[in-house]
XYZ file of C-alpha atoms in Angstrom:
262
model
C 14.676 -36.205 91.647
C 13.168 -34.938 88.418
C 9.679 -36.066 89.267
C 9.873 -33.658 92.123
C 10.863 -31.000 90.576
C 8.013 -31.884 88.062
C 5.205 -32.108 90.692
C 5.993 -28.635 92.413
C 5.820 -26.956 88.947
C 2.288 -28.966 88.048
C 1.412 -27.479 91.598
C 2.409 -23.933 91.449
C 1.130 -23.428 86.923
C -2.057 -24.751 88.647
C -1.768 -22.013 91.418
C -1.284 -19.345 88.734
C -4.547 -20.652 86.773
C -6.193 -20.028 89.746
C -5.481 -16.639 91.067
C -4.350 -14.761 87.488
C -6.695 -12.157 86.820
C -10.104 -13.057 86.213
C -9.148 -10.204 82.726
C -8.416 -10.476 78.998
C -5.014 -8.838 79.628
C -3.704 -12.391 80.861
C -5.642 -15.034 78.349
C -2.000 -15.274 76.712
C -0.853 -17.044 79.411
C -4.487 -19.292 79.537
C -4.524 -20.196 76.140
C -0.636 -21.133 76.516
C 1.923 -23.081 78.986
C 2.481 -19.961 81.844
C 5.740 -21.376 82.392
C 6.934 -19.705 78.514
C 10.864 -18.517 79.171
C 9.199 -18.530 83.316
C 11.475 -20.942 85.467
C 8.910 -20.556 88.179
C 12.955 -20.689 90.711
C 11.335 -18.576 93.388
C 8.856 -20.927 93.862
C 10.853 -23.777 93.704
C 13.473 -22.733 95.974
C 10.930 -22.015 98.611
C 8.884 -25.329 98.748
C 12.347 -27.153 98.711
C 13.170 -25.160 101.370
C 10.118 -25.883 103.733
C 10.070 -29.246 103.316
C 13.858 -29.968 103.972
C 13.350 -27.770 106.502
C 10.450 -29.328 108.486
C 10.975 -31.479 110.698
C 8.249 -33.851 110.008
C 6.091 -33.747 105.806
C 3.559 -31.483 105.811
C 0.567 -30.532 103.479
C 0.791 -28.123 100.637
C -2.264 -26.448 100.946
C -0.658 -23.750 102.510
C 2.867 -24.061 100.833
C 1.465 -23.742 97.178
C -0.619 -20.324 97.503
C 2.815 -18.748 99.329
C 5.361 -20.201 95.622
C 2.493 -19.095 93.947
C 2.315 -15.604 95.334
C 5.928 -15.298 95.300
C 5.502 -15.827 91.166
C 3.094 -13.375 90.810
C 5.414 -11.273 92.187
C 8.384 -12.160 89.994
C 6.398 -12.031 87.094
C 5.086 -8.214 88.029
C 8.411 -7.461 87.958
C 9.059 -8.570 84.507
C 6.102 -7.146 83.017
C 7.384 -3.625 84.248
C 11.091 -4.763 82.843
C 9.973 -5.276 79.574
C 7.969 -2.183 78.957
C 10.939 -0.204 80.298
C 13.064 -2.416 77.786
C 9.626 -1.642 75.005
C 9.703 1.960 76.002
C 12.977 3.330 75.266
C 13.311 1.129 72.275
C 11.903 3.716 70.215
C 8.776 2.288 69.172
C 6.516 5.574 68.633
C 3.193 3.114 68.844
C 4.287 1.285 71.681
C 1.964 2.988 74.924
C 3.708 1.744 78.128
C 0.962 2.807 80.003
C -1.291 -1.884 79.513
C 1.653 -2.948 79.884
C 2.383 -0.789 83.468
C -1.767 -1.417 85.072
C -0.941 -4.869 83.586
C 2.457 -5.589 86.153
C 0.371 -3.425 89.048
C -3.102 -6.057 88.665
C 0.059 -9.522 89.061
C 1.565 -7.564 92.520
C -1.926 -6.630 94.081
C -2.874 -10.717 92.982
C 0.043 -11.434 94.521
C -0.956 -9.860 97.800
C -3.876 -11.439 97.844
C -3.024 -14.939 96.862
C -0.485 -14.762 99.581
C -3.408 -13.975 102.458
C -5.742 -16.367 101.076
C -1.811 -19.263 102.376
C -4.407 -18.429 105.558
C -2.498 -19.346 109.408
C -2.694 -17.179 112.770
C -3.208 -13.114 112.284
C 0.245 -13.127 113.711
C 1.748 -15.420 111.326
C 0.348 -13.628 108.579
C 0.845 -10.722 109.119
C 5.164 -11.807 108.628
C 4.966 -13.299 105.562
C 2.928 -10.627 103.949
C 5.487 -8.118 105.933
C 7.989 -10.740 103.986
C 7.071 -10.139 100.188
C 5.480 -6.649 100.285
C 9.461 -5.484 101.611
C 11.337 -8.195 99.224
C 8.672 -7.233 96.103
C 9.554 -3.555 96.143
C 13.253 -4.460 96.876
C 13.587 -6.167 93.747
C 11.706 -4.042 91.559
C 14.191 -0.958 93.063
C 17.004 -2.650 91.622
C 15.181 -2.991 88.906
C 14.838 0.572 88.338
C 18.667 1.423 88.808
C 19.486 -0.230 86.643
C 17.876 0.507 83.826
C 18.215 3.930 84.758
C 21.795 4.002 85.415
C 22.648 0.793 83.086
C 24.324 -0.692 85.647
C 26.654 -3.754 84.221
C 24.779 -6.420 86.067
C 28.194 -7.590 86.742
C 29.903 -4.818 88.449
C 26.216 -3.776 91.152
C 26.697 -2.720 93.676
C 26.161 -4.485 96.600
C 23.138 -3.182 97.967
C 21.957 -3.406 94.138
C 22.870 -6.418 94.453
C 21.076 -7.386 97.801
C 18.089 -5.641 95.427
C 17.616 -7.795 93.117
C 18.023 -10.740 94.214
C 15.384 -10.139 97.183
C 12.673 -11.963 96.012
C 14.753 -15.050 96.414
C 15.593 -14.026 99.431
C 12.259 -13.858 100.196
C 11.068 -17.161 98.831
C 13.656 -19.045 101.929
C 12.839 -16.188 104.545
C 9.210 -17.520 103.748
C 10.199 -20.622 104.378
C 12.135 -20.434 107.486
C 8.313 -18.353 108.761
C 6.524 -21.042 107.611
C 8.855 -23.882 109.135
C 8.638 -21.559 112.336
C 12.439 -21.256 112.133
C 13.931 -18.791 114.512
C 14.417 -14.881 113.743
C 18.651 -15.464 112.972
C 17.798 -18.603 111.201
C 15.382 -17.074 108.814
C 18.098 -13.816 108.572
C 20.976 -16.108 107.375
C 18.766 -17.831 104.404
C 17.174 -14.619 103.317
C 20.457 -13.574 103.007
C 21.500 -16.806 101.090
C 18.779 -16.382 98.970
C 18.897 -13.229 97.951
C 22.939 -13.973 97.222
C 21.118 -17.283 95.153
C 18.876 -15.100 93.511
C 21.424 -12.469 91.915
C 23.996 -14.491 90.504
C 20.854 -16.192 88.881
C 19.352 -12.684 87.991
C 23.416 -12.629 86.460
C 22.882 -15.238 84.402
C 19.642 -14.656 82.903
C 21.322 -10.792 82.172
C 24.718 -11.683 81.109
C 24.562 -14.954 78.969
C 26.088 -18.053 80.546
C 29.611 -17.691 79.205
C 29.551 -14.443 79.590
C 29.023 -14.946 83.347
C 31.098 -18.560 83.293
C 34.470 -16.941 81.708
C 34.719 -14.475 84.633
C 34.076 -16.255 87.751
C 32.441 -14.444 89.393
C 29.022 -13.549 90.481
C 27.188 -15.400 88.056
C 29.555 -18.824 87.551
C 28.161 -22.205 87.738
C 30.461 -22.453 90.825
C 29.015 -19.047 93.132
C 25.416 -21.028 92.406
C 26.087 -23.692 93.911
C 28.479 -22.158 96.482
C 24.835 -20.155 97.891
C 22.645 -23.801 96.768
C 25.134 -25.160 100.170
C 24.826 -22.055 102.072
C 21.432 -22.297 102.173
C 21.262 -26.468 102.235
C 24.174 -26.142 105.301
C 21.357 -24.550 107.322
C 18.947 -27.353 107.173
C 19.347 -30.110 109.425
C 21.297 -32.895 108.025
C 18.768 -35.732 107.742
C 17.597 -33.017 104.531
C 20.496 -31.132 103.901
C 21.619 -33.711 101.211
C 18.508 -33.846 99.664
C 18.111 -29.594 99.040
C 21.056 -29.015 98.271
C 20.275 -32.328 94.781
C 16.693 -30.814 94.649
C 18.037 -27.206 93.821
C 21.116 -27.859 91.816
C 18.518 -30.458 89.677
C 16.291 -27.591 89.284
C 19.374 -24.811 88.201
C 20.274 -27.564 85.999
C 17.209 -29.007 84.577
C 15.443 -25.631 84.311
C 18.519 -23.186 84.390
C 20.463 -25.039 82.777
C 23.333 -24.252 85.368
C 25.227 -27.650 84.922
C 27.312 -28.623 87.553
C 29.986 -31.236 88.740
C 27.619 -34.218 88.315
C 28.815 -35.928 91.875
C 27.682 -32.971 93.325
C 24.828 -32.762 91.637
């Protein structure tokens, strides 16, 4: 299982290195691991579901650029959020303009990377629409939380859906890539969004607080969403998807699950 996770990470990282804008603004990512503080959750969820939902082994030529596009969009929201935090720290020497422009460049690169995956015009249109919509919603969610000082554990349902939107987009894109019907696309998007929100809560509040509350960001809550995603997959691959996602979260995000369900 760790080998599968490692192989996917390597493919995502290689794609990101190739797609990062050719400007000195991103030298910090080329000189050291791009992965610092970035577990690549969206790319891993997408690739695991593409494998699990496919009826036969698939080439990664189309899937990896989409995974990289998701991670570039995620990095954009991270860069903009950090710009807001630094600006509010009242550091008089900090000008957020540079980081805002860096984030904008990452976003446009994410869209360009998705288009490089190719496919029929209708398929590309639908995938592009998903990435645009979920990126925008993720940005909206973070803006709401930043402006209103919302406790992540007590966020309203519409804010939760925004905060988890990009992970939901990863699940929806996997369904589109495999060619599933609209109903299953919606189900996967909903469960992916819920998982994304719960993982965001763990990141923002800390694992201990999330587990103590035994609510939105707890291990049990994360596990339920993994189960829901796996249940959307064919019986032959549901167990594999369940184990892969659980193992990824254990290894990269330290979300420890009971041994028998890992």
